[in-house]
CSV table of C-alpha atoms and ligand atoms in Angstrom, one decimal:
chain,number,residue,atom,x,y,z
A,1,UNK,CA,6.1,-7.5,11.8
A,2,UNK,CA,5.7,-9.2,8.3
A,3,UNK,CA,2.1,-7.0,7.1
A,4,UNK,CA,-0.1,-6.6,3.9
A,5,UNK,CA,-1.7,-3.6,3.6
A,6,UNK,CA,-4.7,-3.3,1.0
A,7,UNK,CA,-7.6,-1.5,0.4
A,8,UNK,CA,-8.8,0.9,-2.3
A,9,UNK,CA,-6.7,4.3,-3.7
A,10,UNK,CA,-7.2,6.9,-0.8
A,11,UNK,CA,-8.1,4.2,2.0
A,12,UNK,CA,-5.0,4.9,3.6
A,13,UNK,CA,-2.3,2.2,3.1
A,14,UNK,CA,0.5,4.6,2.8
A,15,UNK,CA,-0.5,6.8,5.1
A,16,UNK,CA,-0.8,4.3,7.6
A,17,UNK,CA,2.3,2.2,6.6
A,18,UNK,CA,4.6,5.5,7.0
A,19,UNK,CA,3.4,5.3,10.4
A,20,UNK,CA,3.5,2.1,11.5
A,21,UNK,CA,7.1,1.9,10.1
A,22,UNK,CA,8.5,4.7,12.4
A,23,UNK,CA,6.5,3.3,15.5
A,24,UNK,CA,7.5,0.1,15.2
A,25,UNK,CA,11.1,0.2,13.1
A,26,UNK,CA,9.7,-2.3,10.2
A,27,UNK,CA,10.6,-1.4,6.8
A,28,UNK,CA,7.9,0.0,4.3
A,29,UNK,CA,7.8,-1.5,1.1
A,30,UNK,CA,5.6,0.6,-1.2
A,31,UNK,CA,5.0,-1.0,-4.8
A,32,UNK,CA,3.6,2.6,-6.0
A,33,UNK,CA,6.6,4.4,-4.9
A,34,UNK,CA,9.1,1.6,-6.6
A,35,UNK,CA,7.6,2.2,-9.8
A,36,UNK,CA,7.8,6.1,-9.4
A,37,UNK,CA,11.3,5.4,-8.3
A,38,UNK,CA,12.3,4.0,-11.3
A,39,UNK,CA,10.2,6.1,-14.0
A,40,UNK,CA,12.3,9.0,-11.9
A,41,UNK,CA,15.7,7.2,-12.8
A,42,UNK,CA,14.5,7.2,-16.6
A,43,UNK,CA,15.9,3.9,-16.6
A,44,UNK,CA,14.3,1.4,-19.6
A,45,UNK,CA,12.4,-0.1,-17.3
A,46,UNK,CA,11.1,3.1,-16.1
A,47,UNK,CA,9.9,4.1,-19.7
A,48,UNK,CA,7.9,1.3,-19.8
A,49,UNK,CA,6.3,1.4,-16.1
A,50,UNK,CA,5.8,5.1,-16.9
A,51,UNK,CA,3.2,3.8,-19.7
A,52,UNK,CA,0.8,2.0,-16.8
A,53,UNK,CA,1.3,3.9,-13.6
A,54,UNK,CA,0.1,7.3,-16.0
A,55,UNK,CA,-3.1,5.6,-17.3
A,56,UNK,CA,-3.7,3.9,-13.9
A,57,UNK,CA,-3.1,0.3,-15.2
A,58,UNK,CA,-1.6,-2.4,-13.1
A,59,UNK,CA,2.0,-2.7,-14.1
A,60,UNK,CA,2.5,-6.4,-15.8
A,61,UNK,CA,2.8,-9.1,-12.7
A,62,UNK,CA,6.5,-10.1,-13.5
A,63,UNK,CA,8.0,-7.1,-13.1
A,64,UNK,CA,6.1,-6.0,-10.1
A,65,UNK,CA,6.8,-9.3,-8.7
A,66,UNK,CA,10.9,-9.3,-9.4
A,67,UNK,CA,10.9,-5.7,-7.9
A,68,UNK,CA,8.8,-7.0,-4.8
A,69,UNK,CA,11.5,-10.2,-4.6
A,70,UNK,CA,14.9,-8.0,-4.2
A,71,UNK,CA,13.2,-5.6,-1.7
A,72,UNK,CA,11.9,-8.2,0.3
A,73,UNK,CA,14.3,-10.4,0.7
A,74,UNK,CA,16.9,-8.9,2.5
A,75,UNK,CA,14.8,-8.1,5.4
A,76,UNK,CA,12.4,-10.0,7.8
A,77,UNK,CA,10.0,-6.8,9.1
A,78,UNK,CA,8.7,-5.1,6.2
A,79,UNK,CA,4.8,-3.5,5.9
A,80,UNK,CA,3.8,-4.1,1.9
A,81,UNK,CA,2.1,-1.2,1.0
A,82,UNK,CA,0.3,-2.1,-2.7
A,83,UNK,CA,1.2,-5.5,-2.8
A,84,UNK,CA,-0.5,-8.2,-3.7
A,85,UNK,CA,-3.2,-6.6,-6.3
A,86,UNK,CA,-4.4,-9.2,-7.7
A,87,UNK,CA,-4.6,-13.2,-6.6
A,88,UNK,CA,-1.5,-14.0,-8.7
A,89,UNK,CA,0.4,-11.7,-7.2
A,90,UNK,CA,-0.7,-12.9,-3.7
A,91,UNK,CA,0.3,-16.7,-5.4
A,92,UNK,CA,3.7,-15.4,-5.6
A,93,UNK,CA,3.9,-13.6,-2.3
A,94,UNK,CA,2.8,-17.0,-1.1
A,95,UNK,CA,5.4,-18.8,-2.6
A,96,UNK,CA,8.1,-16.6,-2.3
A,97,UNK,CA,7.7,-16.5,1.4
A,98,UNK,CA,7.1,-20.5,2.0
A,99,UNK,CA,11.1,-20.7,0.4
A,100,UNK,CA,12.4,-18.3,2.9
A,101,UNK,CA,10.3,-20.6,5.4
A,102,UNK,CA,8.6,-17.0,6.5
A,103,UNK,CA,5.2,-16.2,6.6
A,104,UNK,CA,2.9,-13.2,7.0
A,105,UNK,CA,1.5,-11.7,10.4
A,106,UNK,CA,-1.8,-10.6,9.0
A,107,UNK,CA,-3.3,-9.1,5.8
A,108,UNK,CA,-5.2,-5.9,6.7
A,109,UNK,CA,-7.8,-4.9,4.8
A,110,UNK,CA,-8.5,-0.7,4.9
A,111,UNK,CA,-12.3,-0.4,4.3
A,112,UNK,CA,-13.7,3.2,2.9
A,113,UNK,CA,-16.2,3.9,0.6
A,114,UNK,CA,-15.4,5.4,-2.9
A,115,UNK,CA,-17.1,8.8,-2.3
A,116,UNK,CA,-14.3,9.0,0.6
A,117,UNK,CA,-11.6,8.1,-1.3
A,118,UNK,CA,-12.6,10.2,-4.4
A,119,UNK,CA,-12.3,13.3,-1.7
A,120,UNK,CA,-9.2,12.2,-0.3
A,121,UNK,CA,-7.3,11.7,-3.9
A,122,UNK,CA,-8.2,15.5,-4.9
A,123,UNK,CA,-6.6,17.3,-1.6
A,124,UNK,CA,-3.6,14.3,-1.5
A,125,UNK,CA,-0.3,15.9,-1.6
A,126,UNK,CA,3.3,14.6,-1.3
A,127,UNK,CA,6.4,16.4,-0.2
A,128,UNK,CA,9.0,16.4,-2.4
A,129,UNK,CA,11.4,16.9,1.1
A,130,UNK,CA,9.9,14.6,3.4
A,131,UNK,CA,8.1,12.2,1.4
A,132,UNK,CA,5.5,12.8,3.8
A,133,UNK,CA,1.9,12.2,2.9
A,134,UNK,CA,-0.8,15.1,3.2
A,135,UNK,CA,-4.0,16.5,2.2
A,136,UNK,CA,-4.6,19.6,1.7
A,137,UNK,CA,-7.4,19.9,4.7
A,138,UNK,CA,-7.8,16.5,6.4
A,139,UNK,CA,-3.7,16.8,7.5
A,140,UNK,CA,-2.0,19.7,6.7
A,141,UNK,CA,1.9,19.8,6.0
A,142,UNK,CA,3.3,21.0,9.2
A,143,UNK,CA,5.4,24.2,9.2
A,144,UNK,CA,8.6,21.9,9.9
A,145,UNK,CA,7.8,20.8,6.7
A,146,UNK,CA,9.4,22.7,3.4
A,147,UNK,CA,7.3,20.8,0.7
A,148,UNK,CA,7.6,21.6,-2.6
A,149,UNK,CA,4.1,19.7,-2.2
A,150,UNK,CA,3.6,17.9,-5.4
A,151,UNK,CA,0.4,15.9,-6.8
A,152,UNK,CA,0.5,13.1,-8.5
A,153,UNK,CA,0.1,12.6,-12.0
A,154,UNK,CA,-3.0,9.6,-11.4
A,155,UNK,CA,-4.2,11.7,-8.8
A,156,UNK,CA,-6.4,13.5,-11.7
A,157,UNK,CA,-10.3,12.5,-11.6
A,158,UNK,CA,-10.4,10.1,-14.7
A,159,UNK,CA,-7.9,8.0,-13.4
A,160,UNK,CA,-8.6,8.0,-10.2
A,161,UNK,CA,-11.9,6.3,-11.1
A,162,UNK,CA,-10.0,4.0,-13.4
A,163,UNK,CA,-8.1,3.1,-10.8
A,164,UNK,CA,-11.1,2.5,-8.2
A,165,UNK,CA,-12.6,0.1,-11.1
A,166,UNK,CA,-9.2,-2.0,-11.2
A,167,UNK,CA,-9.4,-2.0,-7.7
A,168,UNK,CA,-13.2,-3.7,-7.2
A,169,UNK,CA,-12.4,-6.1,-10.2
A,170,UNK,CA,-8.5,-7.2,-9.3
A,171,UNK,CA,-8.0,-6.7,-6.2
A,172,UNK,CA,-11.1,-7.5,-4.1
A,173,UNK,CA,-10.7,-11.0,-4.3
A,174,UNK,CA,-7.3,-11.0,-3.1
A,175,UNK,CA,-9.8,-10.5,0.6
A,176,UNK,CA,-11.2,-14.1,-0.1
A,177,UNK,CA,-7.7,-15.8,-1.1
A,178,UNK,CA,-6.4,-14.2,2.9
A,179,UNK,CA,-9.7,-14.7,4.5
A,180,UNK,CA,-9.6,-18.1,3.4
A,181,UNK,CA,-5.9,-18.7,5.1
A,182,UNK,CA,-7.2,-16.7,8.1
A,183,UNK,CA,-5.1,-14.1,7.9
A,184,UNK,CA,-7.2,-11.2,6.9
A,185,UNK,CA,-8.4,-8.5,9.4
A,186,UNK,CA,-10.5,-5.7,8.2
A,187,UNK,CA,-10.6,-2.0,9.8
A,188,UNK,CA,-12.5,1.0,9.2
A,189,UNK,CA,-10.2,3.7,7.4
A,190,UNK,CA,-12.9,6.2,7.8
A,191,UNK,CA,-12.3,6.7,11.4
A,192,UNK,CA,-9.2,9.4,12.6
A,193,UNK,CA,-5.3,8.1,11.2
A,194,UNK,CA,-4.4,7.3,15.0
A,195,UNK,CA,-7.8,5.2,15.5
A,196,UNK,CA,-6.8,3.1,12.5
A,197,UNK,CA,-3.2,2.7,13.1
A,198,UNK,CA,-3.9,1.9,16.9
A,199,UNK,CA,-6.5,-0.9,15.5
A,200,UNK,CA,-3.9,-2.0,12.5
A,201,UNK,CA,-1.3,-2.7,16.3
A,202,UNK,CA,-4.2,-4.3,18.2
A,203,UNK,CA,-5.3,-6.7,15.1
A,204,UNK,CA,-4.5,-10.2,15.7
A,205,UNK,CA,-5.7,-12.4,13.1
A,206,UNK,CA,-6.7,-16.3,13.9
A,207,UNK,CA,-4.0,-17.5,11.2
A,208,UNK,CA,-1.0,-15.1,11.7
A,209,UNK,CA,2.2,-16.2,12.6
A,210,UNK,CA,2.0,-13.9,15.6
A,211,UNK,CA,-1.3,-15.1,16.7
A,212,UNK,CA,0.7,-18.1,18.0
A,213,UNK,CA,3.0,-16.5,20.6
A,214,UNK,CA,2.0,-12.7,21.2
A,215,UNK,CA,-1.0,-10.7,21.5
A,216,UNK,CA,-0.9,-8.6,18.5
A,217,UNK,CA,0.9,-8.0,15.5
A,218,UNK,CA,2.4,-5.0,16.3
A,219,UNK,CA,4.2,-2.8,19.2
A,220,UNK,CA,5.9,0.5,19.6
A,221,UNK,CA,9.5,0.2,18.9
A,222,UNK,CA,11.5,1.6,22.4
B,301,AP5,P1,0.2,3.2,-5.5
B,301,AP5,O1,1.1,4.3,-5.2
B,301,AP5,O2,0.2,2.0,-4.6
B,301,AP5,O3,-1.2,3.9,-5.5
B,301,AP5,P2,-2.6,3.4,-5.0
B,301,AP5,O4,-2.9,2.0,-4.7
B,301,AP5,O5,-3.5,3.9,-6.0
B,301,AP5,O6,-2.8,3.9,-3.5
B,301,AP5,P3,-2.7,5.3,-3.1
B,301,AP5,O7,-1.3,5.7,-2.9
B,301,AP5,O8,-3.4,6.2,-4.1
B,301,AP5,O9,-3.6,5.4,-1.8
B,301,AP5,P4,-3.2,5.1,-0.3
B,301,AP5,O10,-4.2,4.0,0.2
B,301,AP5,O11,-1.8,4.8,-0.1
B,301,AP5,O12,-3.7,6.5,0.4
B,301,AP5,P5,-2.8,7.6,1.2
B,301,AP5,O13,-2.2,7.0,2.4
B,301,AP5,O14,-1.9,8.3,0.2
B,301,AP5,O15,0.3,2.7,-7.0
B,301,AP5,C1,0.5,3.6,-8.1
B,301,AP5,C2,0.6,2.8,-9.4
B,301,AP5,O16,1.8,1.9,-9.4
B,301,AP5,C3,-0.6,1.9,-9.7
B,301,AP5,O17,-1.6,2.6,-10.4
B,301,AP5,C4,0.1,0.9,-10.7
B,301,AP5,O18,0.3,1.4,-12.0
B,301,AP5,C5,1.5,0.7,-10.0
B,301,AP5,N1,1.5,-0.4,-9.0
B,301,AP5,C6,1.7,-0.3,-7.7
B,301,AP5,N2,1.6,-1.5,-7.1
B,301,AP5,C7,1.4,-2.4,-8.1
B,301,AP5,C8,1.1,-3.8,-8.1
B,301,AP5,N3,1.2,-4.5,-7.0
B,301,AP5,N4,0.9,-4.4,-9.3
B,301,AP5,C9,0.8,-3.7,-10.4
B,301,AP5,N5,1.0,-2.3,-10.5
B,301,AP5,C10,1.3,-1.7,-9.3
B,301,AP5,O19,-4.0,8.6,1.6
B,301,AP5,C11,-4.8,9.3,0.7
B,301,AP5,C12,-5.1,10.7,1.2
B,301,AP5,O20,-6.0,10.5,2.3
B,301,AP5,C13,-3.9,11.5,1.8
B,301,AP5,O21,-4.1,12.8,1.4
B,301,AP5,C14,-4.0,11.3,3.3
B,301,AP5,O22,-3.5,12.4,4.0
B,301,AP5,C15,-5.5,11.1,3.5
B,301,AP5,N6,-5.9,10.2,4.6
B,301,AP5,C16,-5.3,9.0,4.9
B,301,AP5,N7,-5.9,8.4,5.9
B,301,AP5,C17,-6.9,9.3,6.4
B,301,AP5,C18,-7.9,9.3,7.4
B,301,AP5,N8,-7.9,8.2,8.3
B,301,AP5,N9,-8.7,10.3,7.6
B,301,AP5,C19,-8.6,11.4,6.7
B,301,AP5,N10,-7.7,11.5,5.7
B,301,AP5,C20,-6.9,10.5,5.5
């Protein structure tokens, strides 16, 4: 499984990746948790992520990009959860996985409105134990589940809109640049979390590298 996740803030993309990953064994690469990774190191790079992630900028393309290259290379399933955001980035994915002579299995694009997401962003929260995804009434932490529960700093309403405004202008086009190749496939995220990951398993895109052998992109790892 070689996957793109996109889709606005609160559609669902790590939700869904987190769950595709333990059903099917493919690794989850999560752009947004790479960068909160490294501000947590309080490494110099860190400092200077820190600065975007916190006003809910896109971090500068060639260090998002060189983080994305030593992830994904050593491995040939991976989901990308946050990655590409913008056609140049997609470039890069493009070109970075025609050296490896790899390709992608299909582009999934999470569809919700912003009123949807907006709700979802207030009542997200993460365990600091699990790294497990909630929100506070659509999916409550389990009991099994010790938290702390945080919430994240760009989780707060100015920047979640300012992040929803990046979103529509950067990375909306990145749809056209994959519908184009044929690889994009686009699901409702407002339906239930088991409805969208069973449709993200059954999507077979007419361009995918899957499309040419099996009958969908995914399966349940035995
Ligand atoms: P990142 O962490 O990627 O944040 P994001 O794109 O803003 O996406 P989110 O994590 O907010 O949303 P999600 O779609 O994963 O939703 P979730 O599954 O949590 O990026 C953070 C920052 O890092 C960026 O702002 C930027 O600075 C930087 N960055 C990252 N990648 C970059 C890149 N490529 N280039 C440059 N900079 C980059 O779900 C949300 C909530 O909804 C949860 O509470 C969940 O429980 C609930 N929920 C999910 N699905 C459903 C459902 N079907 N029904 C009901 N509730 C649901």
């Amino acid at each position: 499984m070689r996957i793109v996740l996109l889709g606005p803030q609160g559609a669902g993309k790590g939700t869904q990746a987190q769950r595709l990953a333990s059903q099917t064994g493919a690794l989850h690469i999560s752009t947004g948790e790479l960068v909160r990774e490294e501000i947590a190191s309080g490494s110099r790079l860190g400092v200077i992520v820190k600065e975007y992630n916190d006003q809910g900028y896109l971090v500068p393309d060639e260090i998002i990009i060189g983080m994305v290259t030593s992830h994904l290379e050593p491995h040939s399933h991976w989901i990308l959860d946050g990655f590409p955001r913008n056609v140049p980035q997609a470039e890069a994915l493009s070109v970075m996985l025609s050296r490896a002579g790899s390709g992608l299995d299909a582009v999934i694009a999470l569809e919700a409105p912003d009123s949807v997401v907006i709700e979802r962003l207030a009542g997200r929260r993460h365990s600091l134990a699990t790294g497990k995804i909630y929100h506070v009434s659509n999916n409550p932490a389990p009991a099994s589940d010790p938290g702390p529960f945080i919430q994240r700093d760009d989780d707060l309403p100015a920047m979640i809109q300012r992040r929803l405004d990046l979103y529509h202008r950067e990375t909306e086009p990145v749809k056209s640049y994959y519908a184009a190749a044929h690889l994009l496939v686009e699901i409702d995220a407002c339906q239930p979390m088991d409805a969208v990951t069973a449709a993200i398993l059954a999507a077979r895109p007419a361009g995918g590298l899957t499309a040419r052998g099996t009958a969908s992109i995914g399966h349940v790892a035995r």
